[in-house]
PDB file of C-alpha atoms in Angstrom:
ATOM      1  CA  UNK A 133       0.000   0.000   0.000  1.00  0.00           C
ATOM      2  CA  UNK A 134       1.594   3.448  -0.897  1.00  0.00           C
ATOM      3  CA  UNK A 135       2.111   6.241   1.020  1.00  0.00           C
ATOM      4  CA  UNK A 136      -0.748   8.533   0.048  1.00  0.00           C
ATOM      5  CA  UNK A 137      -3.427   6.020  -0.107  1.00  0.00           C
ATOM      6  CA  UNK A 138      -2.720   5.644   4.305  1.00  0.00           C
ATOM      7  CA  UNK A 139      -2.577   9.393   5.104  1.00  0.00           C
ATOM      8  CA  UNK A 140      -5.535  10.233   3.029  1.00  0.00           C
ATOM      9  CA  UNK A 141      -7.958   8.768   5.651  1.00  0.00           C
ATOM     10  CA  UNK A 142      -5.502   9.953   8.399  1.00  0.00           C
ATOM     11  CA  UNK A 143      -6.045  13.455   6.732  1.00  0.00           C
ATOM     12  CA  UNK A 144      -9.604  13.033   6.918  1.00  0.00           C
ATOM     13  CA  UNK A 145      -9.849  11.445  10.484  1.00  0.00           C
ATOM     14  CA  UNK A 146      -7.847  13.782  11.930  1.00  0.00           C
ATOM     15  CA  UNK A 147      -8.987  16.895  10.240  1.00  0.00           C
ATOM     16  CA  UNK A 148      -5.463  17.809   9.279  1.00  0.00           C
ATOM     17  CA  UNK A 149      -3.058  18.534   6.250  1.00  0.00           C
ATOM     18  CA  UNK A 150       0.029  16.337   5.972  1.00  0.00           C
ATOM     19  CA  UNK A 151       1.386  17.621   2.802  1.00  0.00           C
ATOM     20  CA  UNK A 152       3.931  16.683   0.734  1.00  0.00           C
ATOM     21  CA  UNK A 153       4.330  13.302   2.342  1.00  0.00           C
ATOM     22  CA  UNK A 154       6.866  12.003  -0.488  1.00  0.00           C
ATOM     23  CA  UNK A 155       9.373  14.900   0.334  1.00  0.00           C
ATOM     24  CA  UNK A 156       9.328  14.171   3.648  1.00  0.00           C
ATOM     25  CA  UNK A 157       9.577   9.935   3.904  1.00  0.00           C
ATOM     26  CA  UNK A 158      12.417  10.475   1.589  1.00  0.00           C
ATOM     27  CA  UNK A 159      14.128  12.648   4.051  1.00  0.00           C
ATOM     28  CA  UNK A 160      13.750  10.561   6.808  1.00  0.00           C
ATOM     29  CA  UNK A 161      14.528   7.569   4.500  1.00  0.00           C
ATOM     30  CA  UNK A 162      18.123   9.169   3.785  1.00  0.00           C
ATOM     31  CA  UNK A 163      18.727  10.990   7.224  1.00  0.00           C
ATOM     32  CA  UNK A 164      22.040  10.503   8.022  1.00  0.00           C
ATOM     33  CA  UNK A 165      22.562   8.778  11.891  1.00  0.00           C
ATOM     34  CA  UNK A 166      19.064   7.478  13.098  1.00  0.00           C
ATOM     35  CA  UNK A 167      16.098   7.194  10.500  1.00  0.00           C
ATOM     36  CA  UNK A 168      14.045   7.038  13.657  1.00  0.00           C
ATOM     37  CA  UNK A 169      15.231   9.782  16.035  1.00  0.00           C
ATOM     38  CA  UNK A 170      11.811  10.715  17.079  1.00  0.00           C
ATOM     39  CA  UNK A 171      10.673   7.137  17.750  1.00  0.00           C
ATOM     40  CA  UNK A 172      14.255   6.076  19.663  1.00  0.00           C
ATOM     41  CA  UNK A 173      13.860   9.476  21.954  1.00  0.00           C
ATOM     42  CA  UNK A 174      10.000   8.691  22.022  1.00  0.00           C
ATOM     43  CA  UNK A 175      11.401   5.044  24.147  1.00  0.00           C
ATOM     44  CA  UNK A 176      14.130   6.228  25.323  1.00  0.00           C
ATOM     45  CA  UNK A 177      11.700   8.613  27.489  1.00  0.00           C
ATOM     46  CA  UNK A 178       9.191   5.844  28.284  1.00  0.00           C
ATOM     47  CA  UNK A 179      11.668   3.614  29.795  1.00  0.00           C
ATOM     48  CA  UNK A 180      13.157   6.518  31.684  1.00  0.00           C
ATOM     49  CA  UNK A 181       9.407   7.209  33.068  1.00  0.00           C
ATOM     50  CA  UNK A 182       8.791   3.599  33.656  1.00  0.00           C
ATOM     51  CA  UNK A 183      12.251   3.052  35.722  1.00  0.00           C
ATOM     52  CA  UNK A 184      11.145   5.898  38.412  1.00  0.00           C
ATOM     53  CA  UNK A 185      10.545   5.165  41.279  1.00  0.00           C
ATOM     54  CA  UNK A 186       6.875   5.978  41.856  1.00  0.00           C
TER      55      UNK A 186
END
C-alpha cells in the first residue's frame, strides 16, 4: 500500500493537512545517523518514566 493512499484517511480522520508526504519519507529515509530519532527518543523517554521510582 503506498504512502498517500494511508494518510488520506488519516487526513480526513484527523482533520489535518500532511502535505507533501513524499518529500518528507524520503528525508527521513536518507537521514544521516538514526532514520528514527523521534521514535528512539519517544522510548528512550518511556523507559526513563517507567524506571522511576513511583
Amino acid at each position: 500500500m503506498g504512502i498517500r493512499k494511508i494518510s488520506l484517511p488519516l487526513e480526513r480522520m484527523f482533520q489535518i493537512s500532511l502535505g507533501d508526504l513524499h518529500h518528507s519519507f524520503h528525508l527521513m529515509k536518507y537521514c544521516a545517523g538514526s532514520r528514527t530519532a523521534f521514535l528512539d527518543q519517544l522510548k528512550s523517554s518511556l523507559e526513563e518514566y517507567m524506571d522511576k521510582d513511583l
